PDB file of C-alpha atoms in Angstrom:
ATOM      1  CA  UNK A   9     -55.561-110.375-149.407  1.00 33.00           C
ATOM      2  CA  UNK A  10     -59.171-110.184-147.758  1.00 33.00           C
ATOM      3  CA  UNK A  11     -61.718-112.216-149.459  1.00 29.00           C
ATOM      4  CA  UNK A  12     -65.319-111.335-150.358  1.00 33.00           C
ATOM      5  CA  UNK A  13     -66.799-114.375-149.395  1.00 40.00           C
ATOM      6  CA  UNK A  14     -70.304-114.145-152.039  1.00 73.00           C
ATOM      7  CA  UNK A  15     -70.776-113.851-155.586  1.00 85.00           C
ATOM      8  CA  UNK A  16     -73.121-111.038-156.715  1.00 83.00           C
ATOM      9  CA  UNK A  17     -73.688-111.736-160.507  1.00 93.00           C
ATOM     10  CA  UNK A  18     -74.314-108.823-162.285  1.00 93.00           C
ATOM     11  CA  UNK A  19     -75.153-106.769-165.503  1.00 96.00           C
ATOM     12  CA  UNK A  20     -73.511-103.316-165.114  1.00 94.00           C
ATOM     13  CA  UNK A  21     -74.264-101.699-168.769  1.00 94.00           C
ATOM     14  CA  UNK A  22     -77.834-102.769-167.756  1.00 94.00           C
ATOM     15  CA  UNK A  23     -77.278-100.422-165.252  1.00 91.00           C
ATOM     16  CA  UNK A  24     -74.759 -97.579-166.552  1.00 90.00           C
ATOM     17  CA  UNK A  25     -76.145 -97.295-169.947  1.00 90.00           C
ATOM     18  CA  UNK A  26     -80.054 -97.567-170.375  1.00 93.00           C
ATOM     19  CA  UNK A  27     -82.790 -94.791-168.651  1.00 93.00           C
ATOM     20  CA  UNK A  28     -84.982 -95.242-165.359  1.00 94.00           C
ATOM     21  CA  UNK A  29     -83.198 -98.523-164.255  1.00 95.00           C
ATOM     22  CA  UNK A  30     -84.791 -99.910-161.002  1.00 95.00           C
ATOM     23  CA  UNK A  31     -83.692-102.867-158.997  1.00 94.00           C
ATOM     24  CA  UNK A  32     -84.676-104.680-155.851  1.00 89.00           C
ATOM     25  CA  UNK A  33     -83.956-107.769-153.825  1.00 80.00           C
ATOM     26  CA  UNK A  34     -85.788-110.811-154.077  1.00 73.00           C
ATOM     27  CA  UNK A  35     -87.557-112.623-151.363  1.00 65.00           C
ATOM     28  CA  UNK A  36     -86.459-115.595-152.285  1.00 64.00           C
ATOM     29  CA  UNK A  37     -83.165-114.580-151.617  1.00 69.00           C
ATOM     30  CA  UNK A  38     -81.621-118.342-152.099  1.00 77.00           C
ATOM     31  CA  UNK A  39     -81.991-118.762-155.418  1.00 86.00           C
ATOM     32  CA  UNK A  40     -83.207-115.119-157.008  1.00 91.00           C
ATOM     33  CA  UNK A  41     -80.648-112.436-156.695  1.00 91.00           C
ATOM     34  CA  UNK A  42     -82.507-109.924-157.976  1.00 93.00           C
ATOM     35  CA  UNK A  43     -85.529-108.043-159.710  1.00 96.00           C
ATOM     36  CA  UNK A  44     -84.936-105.218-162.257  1.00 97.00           C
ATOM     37  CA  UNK A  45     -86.360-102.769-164.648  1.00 97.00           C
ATOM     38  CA  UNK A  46     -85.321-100.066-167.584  1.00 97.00           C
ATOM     39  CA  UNK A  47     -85.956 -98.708-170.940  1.00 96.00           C
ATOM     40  CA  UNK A  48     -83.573 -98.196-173.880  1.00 91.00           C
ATOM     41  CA  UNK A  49     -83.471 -94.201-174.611  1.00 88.00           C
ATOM     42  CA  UNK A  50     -84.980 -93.962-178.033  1.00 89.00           C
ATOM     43  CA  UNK A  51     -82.061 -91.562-179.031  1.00 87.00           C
ATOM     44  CA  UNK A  52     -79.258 -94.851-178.163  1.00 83.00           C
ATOM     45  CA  UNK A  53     -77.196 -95.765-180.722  1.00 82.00           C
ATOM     46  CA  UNK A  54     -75.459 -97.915-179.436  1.00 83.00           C
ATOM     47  CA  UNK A  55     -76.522-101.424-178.410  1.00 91.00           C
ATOM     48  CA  UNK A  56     -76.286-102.855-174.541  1.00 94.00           C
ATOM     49  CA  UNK A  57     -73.115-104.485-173.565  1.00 96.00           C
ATOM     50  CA  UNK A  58     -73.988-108.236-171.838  1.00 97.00           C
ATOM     51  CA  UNK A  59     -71.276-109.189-169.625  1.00 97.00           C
ATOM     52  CA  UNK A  60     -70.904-113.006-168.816  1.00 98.00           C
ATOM     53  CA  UNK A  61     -71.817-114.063-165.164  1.00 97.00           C
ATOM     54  CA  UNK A  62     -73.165-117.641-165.131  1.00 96.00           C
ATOM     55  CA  UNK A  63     -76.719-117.018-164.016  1.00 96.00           C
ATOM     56  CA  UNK A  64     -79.792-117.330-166.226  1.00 97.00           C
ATOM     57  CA  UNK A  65     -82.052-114.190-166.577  1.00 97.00           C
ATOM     58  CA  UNK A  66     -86.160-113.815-167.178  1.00 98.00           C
ATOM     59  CA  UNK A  67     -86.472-111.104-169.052  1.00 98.00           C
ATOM     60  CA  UNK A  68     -89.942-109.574-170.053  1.00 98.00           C
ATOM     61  CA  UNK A  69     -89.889-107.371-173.187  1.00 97.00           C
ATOM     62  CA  UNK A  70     -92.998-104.599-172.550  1.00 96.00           C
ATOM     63  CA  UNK A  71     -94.305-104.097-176.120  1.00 92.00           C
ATOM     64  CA  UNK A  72     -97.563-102.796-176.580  1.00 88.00           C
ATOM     65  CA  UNK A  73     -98.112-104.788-179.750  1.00 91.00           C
ATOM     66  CA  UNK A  74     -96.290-108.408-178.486  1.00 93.00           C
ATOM     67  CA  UNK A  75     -94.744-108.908-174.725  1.00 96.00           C
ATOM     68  CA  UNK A  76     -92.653-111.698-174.607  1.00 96.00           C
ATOM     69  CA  UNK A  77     -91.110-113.318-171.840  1.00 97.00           C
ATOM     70  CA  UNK A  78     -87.367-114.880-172.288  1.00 98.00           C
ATOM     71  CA  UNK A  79     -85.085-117.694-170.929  1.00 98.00           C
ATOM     72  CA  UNK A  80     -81.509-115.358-171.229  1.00 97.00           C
ATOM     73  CA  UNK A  81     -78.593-117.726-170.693  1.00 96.00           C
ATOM     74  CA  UNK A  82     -75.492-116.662-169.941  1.00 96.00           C
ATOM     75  CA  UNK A  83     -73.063-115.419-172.353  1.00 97.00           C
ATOM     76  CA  UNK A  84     -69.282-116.509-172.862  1.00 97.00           C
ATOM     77  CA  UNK A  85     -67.781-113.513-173.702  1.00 97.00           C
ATOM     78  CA  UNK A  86     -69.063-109.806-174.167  1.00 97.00           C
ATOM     79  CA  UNK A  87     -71.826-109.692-176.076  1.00 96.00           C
ATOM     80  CA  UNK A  88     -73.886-106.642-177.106  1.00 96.00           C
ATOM     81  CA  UNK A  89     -77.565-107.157-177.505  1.00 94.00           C
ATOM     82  CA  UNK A  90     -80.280-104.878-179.708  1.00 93.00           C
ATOM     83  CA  UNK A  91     -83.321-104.367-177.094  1.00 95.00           C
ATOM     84  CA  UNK A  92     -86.295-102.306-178.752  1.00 94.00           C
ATOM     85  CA  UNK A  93     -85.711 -98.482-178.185  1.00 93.00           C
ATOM     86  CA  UNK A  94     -88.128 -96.897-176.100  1.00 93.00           C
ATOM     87  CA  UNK A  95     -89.647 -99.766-174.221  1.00 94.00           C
ATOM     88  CA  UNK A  96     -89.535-101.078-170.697  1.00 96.00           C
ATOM     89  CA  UNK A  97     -87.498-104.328-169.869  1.00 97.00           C
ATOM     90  CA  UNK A  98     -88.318-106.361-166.617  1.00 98.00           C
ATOM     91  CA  UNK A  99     -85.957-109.036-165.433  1.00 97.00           C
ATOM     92  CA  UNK A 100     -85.291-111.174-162.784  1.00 97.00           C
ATOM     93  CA  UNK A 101     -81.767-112.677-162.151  1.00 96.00           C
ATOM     94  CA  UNK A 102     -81.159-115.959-160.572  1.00 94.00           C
ATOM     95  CA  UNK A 103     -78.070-117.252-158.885  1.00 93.00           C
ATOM     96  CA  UNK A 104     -75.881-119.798-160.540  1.00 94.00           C
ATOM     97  CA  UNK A 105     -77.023-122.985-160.209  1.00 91.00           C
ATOM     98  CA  UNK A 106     -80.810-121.948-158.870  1.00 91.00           C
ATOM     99  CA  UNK A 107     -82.609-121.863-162.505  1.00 92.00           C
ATOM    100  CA  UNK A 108     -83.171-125.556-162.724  1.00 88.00           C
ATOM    101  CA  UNK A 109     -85.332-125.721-159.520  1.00 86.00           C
ATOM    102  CA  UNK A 110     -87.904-123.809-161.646  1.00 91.00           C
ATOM    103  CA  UNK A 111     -86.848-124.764-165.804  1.00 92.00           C
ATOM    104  CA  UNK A 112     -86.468-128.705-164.705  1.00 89.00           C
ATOM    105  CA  UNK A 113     -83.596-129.383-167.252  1.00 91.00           C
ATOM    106  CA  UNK A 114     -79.690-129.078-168.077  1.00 94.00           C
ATOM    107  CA  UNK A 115     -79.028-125.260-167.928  1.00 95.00           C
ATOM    108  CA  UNK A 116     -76.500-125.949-170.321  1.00 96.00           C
ATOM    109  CA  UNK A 117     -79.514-125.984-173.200  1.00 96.00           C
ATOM    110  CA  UNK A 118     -79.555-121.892-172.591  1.00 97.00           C
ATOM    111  CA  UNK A 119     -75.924-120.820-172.878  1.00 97.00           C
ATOM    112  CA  UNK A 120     -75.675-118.417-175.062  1.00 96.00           C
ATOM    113  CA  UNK A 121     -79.386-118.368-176.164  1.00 96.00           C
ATOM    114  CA  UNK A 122     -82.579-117.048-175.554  1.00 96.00           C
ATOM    115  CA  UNK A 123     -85.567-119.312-175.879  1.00 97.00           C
ATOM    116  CA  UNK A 124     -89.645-118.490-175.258  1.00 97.00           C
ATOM    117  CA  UNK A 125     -90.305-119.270-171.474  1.00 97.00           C
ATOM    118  CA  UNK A 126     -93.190-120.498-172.151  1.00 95.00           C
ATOM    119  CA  UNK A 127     -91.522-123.514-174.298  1.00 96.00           C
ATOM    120  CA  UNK A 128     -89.580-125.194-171.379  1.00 95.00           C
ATOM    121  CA  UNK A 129     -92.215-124.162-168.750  1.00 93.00           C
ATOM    122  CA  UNK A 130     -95.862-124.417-169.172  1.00 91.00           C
ATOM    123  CA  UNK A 131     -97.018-122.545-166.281  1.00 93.00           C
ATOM    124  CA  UNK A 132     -96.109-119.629-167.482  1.00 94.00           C
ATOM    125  CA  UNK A 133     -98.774-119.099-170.325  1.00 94.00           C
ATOM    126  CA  UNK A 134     -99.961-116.083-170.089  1.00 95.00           C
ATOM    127  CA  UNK A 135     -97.484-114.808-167.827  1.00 97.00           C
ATOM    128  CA  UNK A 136     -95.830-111.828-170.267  1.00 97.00           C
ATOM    129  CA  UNK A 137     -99.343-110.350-170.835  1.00 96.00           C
ATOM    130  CA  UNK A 138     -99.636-110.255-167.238  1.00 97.00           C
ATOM    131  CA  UNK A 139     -96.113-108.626-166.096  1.00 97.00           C
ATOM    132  CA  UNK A 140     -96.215-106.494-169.072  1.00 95.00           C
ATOM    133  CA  UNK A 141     -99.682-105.071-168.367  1.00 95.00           C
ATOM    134  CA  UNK A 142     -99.115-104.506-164.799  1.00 96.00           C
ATOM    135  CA  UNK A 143     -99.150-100.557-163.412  1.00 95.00           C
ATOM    136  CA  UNK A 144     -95.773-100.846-161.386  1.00 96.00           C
ATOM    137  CA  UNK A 145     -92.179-102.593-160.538  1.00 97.00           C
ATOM    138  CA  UNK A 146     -93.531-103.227-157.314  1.00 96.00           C
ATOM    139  CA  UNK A 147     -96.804-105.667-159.262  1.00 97.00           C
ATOM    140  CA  UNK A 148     -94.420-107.370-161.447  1.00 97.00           C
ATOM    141  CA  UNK A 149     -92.597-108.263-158.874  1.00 96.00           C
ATOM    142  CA  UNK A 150     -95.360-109.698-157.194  1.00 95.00           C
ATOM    143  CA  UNK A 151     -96.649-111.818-159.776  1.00 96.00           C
ATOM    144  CA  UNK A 152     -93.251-113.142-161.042  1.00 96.00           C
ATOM    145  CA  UNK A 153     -92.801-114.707-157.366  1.00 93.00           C
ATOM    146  CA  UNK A 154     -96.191-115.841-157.417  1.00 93.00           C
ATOM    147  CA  UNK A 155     -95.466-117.618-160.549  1.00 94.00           C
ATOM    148  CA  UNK A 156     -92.339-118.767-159.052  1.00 92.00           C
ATOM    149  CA  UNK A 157     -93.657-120.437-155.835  1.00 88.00           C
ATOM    150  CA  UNK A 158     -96.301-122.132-157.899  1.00 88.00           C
ATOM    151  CA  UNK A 159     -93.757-123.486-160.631  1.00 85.00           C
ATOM    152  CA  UNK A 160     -91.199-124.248-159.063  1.00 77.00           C
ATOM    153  CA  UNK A 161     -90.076-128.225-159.801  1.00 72.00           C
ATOM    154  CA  UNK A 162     -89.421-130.528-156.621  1.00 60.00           C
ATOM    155  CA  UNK A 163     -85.859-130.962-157.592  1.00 63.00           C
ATOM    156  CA  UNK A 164     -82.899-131.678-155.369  1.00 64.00           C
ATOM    157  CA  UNK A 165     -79.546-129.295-155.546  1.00 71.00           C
ATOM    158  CA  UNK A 166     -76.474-131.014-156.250  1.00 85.00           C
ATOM    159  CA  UNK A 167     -74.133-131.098-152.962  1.00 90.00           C
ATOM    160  CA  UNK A 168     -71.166-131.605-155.259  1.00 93.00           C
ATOM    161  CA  UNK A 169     -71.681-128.508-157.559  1.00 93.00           C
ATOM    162  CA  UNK A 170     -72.790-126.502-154.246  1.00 91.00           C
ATOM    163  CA  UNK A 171     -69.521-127.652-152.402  1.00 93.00           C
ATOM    164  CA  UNK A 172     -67.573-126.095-155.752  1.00 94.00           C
ATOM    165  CA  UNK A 173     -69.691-123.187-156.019  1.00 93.00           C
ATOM    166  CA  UNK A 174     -68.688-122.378-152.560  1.00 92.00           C
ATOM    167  CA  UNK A 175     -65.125-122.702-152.977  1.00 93.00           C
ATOM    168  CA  UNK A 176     -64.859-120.392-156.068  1.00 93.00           C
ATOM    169  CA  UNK A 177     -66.822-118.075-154.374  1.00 91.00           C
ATOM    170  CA  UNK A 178     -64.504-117.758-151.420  1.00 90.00           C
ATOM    171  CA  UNK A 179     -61.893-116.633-153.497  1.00 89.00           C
ATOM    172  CA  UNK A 180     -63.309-114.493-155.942  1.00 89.00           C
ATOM    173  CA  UNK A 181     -62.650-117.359-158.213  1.00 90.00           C
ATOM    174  CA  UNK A 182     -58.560-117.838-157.479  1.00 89.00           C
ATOM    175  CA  UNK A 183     -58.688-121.224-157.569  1.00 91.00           C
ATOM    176  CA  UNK A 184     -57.390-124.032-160.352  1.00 93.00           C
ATOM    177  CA  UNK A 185     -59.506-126.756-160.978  1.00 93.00           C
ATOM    178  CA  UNK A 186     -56.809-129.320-160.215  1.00 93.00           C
ATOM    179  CA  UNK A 187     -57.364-128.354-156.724  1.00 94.00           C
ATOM    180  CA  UNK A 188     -61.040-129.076-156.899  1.00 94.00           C
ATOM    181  CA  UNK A 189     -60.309-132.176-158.218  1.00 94.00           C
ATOM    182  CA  UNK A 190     -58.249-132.998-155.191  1.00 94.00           C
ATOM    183  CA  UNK A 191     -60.943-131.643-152.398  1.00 93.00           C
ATOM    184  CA  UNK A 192     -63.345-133.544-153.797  1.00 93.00           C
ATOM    185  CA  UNK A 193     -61.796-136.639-155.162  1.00 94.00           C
ATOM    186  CA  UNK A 194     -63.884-136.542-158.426  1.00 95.00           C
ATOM    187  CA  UNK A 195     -62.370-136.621-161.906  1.00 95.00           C
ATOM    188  CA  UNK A 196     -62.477-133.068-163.787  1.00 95.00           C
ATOM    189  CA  UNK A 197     -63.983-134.711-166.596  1.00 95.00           C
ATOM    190  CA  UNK A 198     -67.113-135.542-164.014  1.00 96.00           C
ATOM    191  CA  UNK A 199     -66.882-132.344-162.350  1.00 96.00           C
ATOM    192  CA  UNK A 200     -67.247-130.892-165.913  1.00 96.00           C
ATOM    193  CA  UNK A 201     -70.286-132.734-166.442  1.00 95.00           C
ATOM    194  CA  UNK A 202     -71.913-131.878-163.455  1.00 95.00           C
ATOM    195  CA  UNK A 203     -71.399-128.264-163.202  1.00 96.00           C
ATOM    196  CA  UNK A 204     -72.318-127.784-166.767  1.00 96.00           C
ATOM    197  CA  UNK A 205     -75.865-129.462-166.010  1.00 95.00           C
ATOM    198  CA  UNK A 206     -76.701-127.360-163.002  1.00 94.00           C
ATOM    199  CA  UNK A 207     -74.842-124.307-163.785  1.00 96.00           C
ATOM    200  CA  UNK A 208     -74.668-123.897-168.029  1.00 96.00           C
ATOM    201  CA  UNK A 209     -71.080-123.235-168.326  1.00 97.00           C
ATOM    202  CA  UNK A 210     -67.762-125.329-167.423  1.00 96.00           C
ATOM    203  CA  UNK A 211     -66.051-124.486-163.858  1.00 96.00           C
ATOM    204  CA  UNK A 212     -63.229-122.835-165.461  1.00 95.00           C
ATOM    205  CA  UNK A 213     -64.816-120.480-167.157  1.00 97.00           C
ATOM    206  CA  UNK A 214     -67.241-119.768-164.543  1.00 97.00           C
ATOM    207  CA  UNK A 215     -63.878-119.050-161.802  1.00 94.00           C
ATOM    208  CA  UNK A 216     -63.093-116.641-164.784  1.00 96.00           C
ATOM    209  CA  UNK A 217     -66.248-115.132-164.328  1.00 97.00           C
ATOM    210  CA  UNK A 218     -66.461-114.644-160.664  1.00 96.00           C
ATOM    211  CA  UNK A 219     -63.088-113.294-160.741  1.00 95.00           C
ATOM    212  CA  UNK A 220     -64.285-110.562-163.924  1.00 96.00           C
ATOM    213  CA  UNK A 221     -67.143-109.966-161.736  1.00 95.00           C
ATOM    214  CA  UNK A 222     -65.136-109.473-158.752  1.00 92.00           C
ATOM    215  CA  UNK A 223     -63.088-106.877-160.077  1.00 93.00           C
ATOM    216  CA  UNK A 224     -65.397-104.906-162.114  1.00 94.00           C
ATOM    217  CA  UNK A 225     -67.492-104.386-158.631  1.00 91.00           C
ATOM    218  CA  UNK A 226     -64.146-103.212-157.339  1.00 90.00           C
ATOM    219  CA  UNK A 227     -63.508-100.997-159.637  1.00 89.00           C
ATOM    220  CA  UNK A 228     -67.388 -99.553-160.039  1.00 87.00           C
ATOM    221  CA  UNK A 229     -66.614 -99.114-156.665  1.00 84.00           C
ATOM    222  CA  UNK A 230     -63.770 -96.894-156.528  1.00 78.00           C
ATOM    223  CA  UNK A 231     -64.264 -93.157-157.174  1.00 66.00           C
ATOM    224  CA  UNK A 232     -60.942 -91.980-158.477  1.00 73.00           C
ATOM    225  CA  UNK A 233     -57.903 -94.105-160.070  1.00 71.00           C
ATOM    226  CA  UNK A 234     -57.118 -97.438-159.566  1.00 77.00           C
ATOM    227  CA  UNK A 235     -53.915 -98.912-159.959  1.00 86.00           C
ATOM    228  CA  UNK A 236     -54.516-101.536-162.357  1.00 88.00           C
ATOM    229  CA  UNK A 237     -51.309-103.443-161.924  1.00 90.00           C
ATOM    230  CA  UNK A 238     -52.581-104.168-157.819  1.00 90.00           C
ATOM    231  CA  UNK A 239     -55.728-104.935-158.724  1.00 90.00           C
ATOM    232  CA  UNK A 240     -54.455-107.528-161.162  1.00 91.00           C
ATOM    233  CA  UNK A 241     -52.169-109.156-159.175  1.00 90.00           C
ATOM    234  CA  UNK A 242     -54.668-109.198-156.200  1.00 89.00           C
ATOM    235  CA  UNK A 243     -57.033-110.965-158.506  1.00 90.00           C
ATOM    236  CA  UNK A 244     -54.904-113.739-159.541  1.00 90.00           C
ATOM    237  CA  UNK A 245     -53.789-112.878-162.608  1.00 92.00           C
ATOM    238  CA  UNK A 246     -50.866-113.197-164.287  1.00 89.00           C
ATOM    239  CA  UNK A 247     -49.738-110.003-165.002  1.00 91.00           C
ATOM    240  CA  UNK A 248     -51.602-106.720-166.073  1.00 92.00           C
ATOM    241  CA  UNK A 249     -52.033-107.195-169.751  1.00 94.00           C
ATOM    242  CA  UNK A 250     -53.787-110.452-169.178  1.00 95.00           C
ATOM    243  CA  UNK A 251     -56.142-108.628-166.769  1.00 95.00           C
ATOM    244  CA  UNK A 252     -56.376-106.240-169.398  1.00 96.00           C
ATOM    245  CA  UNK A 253     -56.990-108.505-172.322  1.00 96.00           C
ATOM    246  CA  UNK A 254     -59.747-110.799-170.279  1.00 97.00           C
ATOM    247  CA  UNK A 255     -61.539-107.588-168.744  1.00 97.00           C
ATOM    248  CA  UNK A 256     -61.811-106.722-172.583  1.00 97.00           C
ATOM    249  CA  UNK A 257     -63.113-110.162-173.575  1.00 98.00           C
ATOM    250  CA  UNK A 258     -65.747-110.502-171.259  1.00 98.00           C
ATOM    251  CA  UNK A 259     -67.005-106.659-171.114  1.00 97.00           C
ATOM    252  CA  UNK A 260     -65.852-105.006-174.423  1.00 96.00           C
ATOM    253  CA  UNK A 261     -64.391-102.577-172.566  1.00 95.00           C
ATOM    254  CA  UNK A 262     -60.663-102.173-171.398  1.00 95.00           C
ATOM    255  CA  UNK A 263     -60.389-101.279-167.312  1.00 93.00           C
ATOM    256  CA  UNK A 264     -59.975 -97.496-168.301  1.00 91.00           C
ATOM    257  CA  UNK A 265     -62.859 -97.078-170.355  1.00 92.00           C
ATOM    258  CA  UNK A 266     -65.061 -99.336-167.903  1.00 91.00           C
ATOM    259  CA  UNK A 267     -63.806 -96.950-165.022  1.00 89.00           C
ATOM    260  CA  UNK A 268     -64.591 -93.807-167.445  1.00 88.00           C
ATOM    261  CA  UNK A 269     -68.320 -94.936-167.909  1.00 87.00           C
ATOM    262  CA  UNK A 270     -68.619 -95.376-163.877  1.00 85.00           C
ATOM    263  CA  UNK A 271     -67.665 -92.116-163.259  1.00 80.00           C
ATOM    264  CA  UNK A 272     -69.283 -90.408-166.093  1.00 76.00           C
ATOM    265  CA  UNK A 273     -72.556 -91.890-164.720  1.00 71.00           C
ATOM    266  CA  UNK A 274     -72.061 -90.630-161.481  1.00 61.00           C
ATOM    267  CA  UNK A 275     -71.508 -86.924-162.279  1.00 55.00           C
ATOM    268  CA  UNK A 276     -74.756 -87.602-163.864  1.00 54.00           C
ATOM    269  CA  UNK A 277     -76.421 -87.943-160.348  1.00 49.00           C
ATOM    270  CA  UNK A 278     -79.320 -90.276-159.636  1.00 46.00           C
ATOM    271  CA  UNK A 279     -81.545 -88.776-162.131  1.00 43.00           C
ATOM    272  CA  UNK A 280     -83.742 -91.113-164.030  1.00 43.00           C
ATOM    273  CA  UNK A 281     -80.698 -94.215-163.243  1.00 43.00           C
ATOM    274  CA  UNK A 282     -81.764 -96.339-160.554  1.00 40.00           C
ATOM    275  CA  UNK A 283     -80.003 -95.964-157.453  1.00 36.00           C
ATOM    276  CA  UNK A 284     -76.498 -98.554-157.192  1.00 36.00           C
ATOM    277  CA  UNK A 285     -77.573-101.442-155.457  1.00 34.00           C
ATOM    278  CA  UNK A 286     -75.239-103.755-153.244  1.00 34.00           C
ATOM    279  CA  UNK A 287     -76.709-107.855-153.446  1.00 33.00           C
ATOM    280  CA  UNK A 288     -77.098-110.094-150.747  1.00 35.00           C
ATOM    281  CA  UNK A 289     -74.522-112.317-150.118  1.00 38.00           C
ATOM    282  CA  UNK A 290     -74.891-115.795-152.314  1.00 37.00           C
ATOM    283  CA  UNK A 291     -75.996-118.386-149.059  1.00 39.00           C
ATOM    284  CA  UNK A 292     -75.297-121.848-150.793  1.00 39.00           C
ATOM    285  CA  UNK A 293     -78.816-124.130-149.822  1.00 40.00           C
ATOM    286  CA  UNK A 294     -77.235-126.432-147.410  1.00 38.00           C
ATOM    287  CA  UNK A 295     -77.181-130.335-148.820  1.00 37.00           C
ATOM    288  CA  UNK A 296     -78.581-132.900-146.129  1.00 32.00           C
ATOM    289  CA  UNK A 297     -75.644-135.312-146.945  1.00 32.00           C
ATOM    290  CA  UNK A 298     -72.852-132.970-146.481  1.00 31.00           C
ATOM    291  CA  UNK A 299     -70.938-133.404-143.661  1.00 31.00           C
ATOM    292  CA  UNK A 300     -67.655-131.814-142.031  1.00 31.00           C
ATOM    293  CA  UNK A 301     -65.227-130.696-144.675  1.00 32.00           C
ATOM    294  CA  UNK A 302     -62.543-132.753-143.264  1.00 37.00           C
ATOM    295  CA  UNK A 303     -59.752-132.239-146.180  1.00 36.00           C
ATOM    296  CA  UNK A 304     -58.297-135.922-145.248  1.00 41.00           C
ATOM    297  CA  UNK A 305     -61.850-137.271-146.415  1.00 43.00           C
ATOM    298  CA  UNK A 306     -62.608-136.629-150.457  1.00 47.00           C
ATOM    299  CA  UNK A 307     -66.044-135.158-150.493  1.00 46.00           C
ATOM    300  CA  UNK A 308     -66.932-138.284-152.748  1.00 50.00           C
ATOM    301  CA  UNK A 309     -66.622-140.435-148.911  1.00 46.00           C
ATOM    302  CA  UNK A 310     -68.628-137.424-147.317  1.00 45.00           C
ATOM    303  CA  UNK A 311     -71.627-138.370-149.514  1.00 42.00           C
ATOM    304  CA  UNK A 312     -74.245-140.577-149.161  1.00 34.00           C
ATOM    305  CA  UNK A 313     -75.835-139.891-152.763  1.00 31.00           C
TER     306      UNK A 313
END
């Protein structure tokens, strides 16, 4: 099968289920992956599904009375989350593994949570009144990059979780860890370690990720009926029902009823949901002490720290 050769994590309820959503593309396309904006209907009863995808969200909550800016780790499974009805959300969405150049810490302390920006980074006092008072996407925008440039920590990227990062990626997250372990000639247990640090979750959850993520943009982007079975096996799973049964973990939703809410939105027309938006492919920040990826060297010998 033909490989994707980028991860492109992504919320789709965020999209396919709240009013006016807007998105854009970052300009600091290495680490952010994207900018985006809605507002809960206040006539939804129902809460917002949060799909895992091993990235770590700002989100700005809009209120009039108390704006509030958020540190959104990822979840583990499907998780639906209450946002205040009626009110405009503004986000911006990191790649995996990018937070930490701005937070300076493990990103494993946000799994799962949501904690005050403001008490892991200082500079950002002030920050929600700012975004939340501003008169447009385009203004928040602005001063959430200005905020970035000027916070952002002097940290280095960690070749190691880069080099396994890029792997995954390439196939859509196909891959066993064993043969991670082998490429790079570190110990799972280390691997572990490290990829929980600069990424929040453990690599084996995060290949199940990328390869949930994977097919959910295939099948968002398919206008009439899949065939399940092809798409599992394509993926790398074992057989349809455990597609089935991990789509359903990690989304809520079985294939069928994800594929029903796709097309349901789109005989809706554009209306007041933002356009679909296609990332930018995930470019890895190349490490200064990697060298050729000989496979008869163990990445371990291709580094010099």
């Amino acid at each position: 099968m033909g490989y994707v050769k980028n991860y492109r994590p992504a919320q789709p309820f965020f999209e396919l289920t709240t009013e006016n959503y807007v998105s854009r593309l970052s300009a600091r396309q290495q680490q952010l992956a994207q900018y985006y904006s809605f507002v809960i209907s206040p006539e939804s009863k129902e809460s917002i599904v949060a799909v895992p995808d091993g990235s770590i969200d700002i989100v700005f909550h809009c209120s009039s009375s108390k704006p509030q800016a958020l540190i959104c780790g990822s979840v583990k499974k499907g998780k639906r989350i209450e946002f205040a009805k009626g009110d405009l959300y503004f986000g911006a969405r990191f790649y995996p593994g990018m937070a930490n150049l701005l937070l300076g810490c493990p990103m494993d302390q946000f799994t799962e949570k949501e904690i005050i920006l403001s008490d892991v980074q200082k500079k950002a006092d002030g920050l929600a009144e700012r975004i939340c008072s501003a008169n447009s996407f385009d203004e928040r925008v602005q001063l959430f990059e200005q905020f970035h440039r000027n916070s952002e920590e002097q940290l280095s990227s960690s070749a190691l979780v880069s080099f396994i990062l890029k792997k995954i990626n390439e196939c859509n997250g196909d891959i066993r860890i064993q043969e991670l372990e082998e490429e790079t000639g570190y110990s799972t247990r280390y691997i572990n370690s490290c990829f929980k640090k600069h990424v929040g979750i453990a690599p084996k959850l995060f290949l199940r990720i990328v390869r949930f993520q994977h097919c959910f943009n295939t099948l968002r982007s398919q206008a009439h009926s899949l065939n399940f079975a092809d798409l599992a096996l394509d993926a790398g799973y074992y057989d349809q029902a455990h597609f089935i049964n991990e789509f359903k973990e990690f989304s809520l939703y079985t294939p069928t009823q994800a594929h029903n809410v796709t097309l349901s939105q789109d005989k809706r027309g554009q209306g007041q949901k933002g356009s679909s938006l296609r990332l930018p492919d995930f470019h890895l920040p190349t490490h200064p002490h990697i060298h050729s990826l000989d496979r008869n060297t163990p990445l371990h010998h291709r580094l010099k720290s």
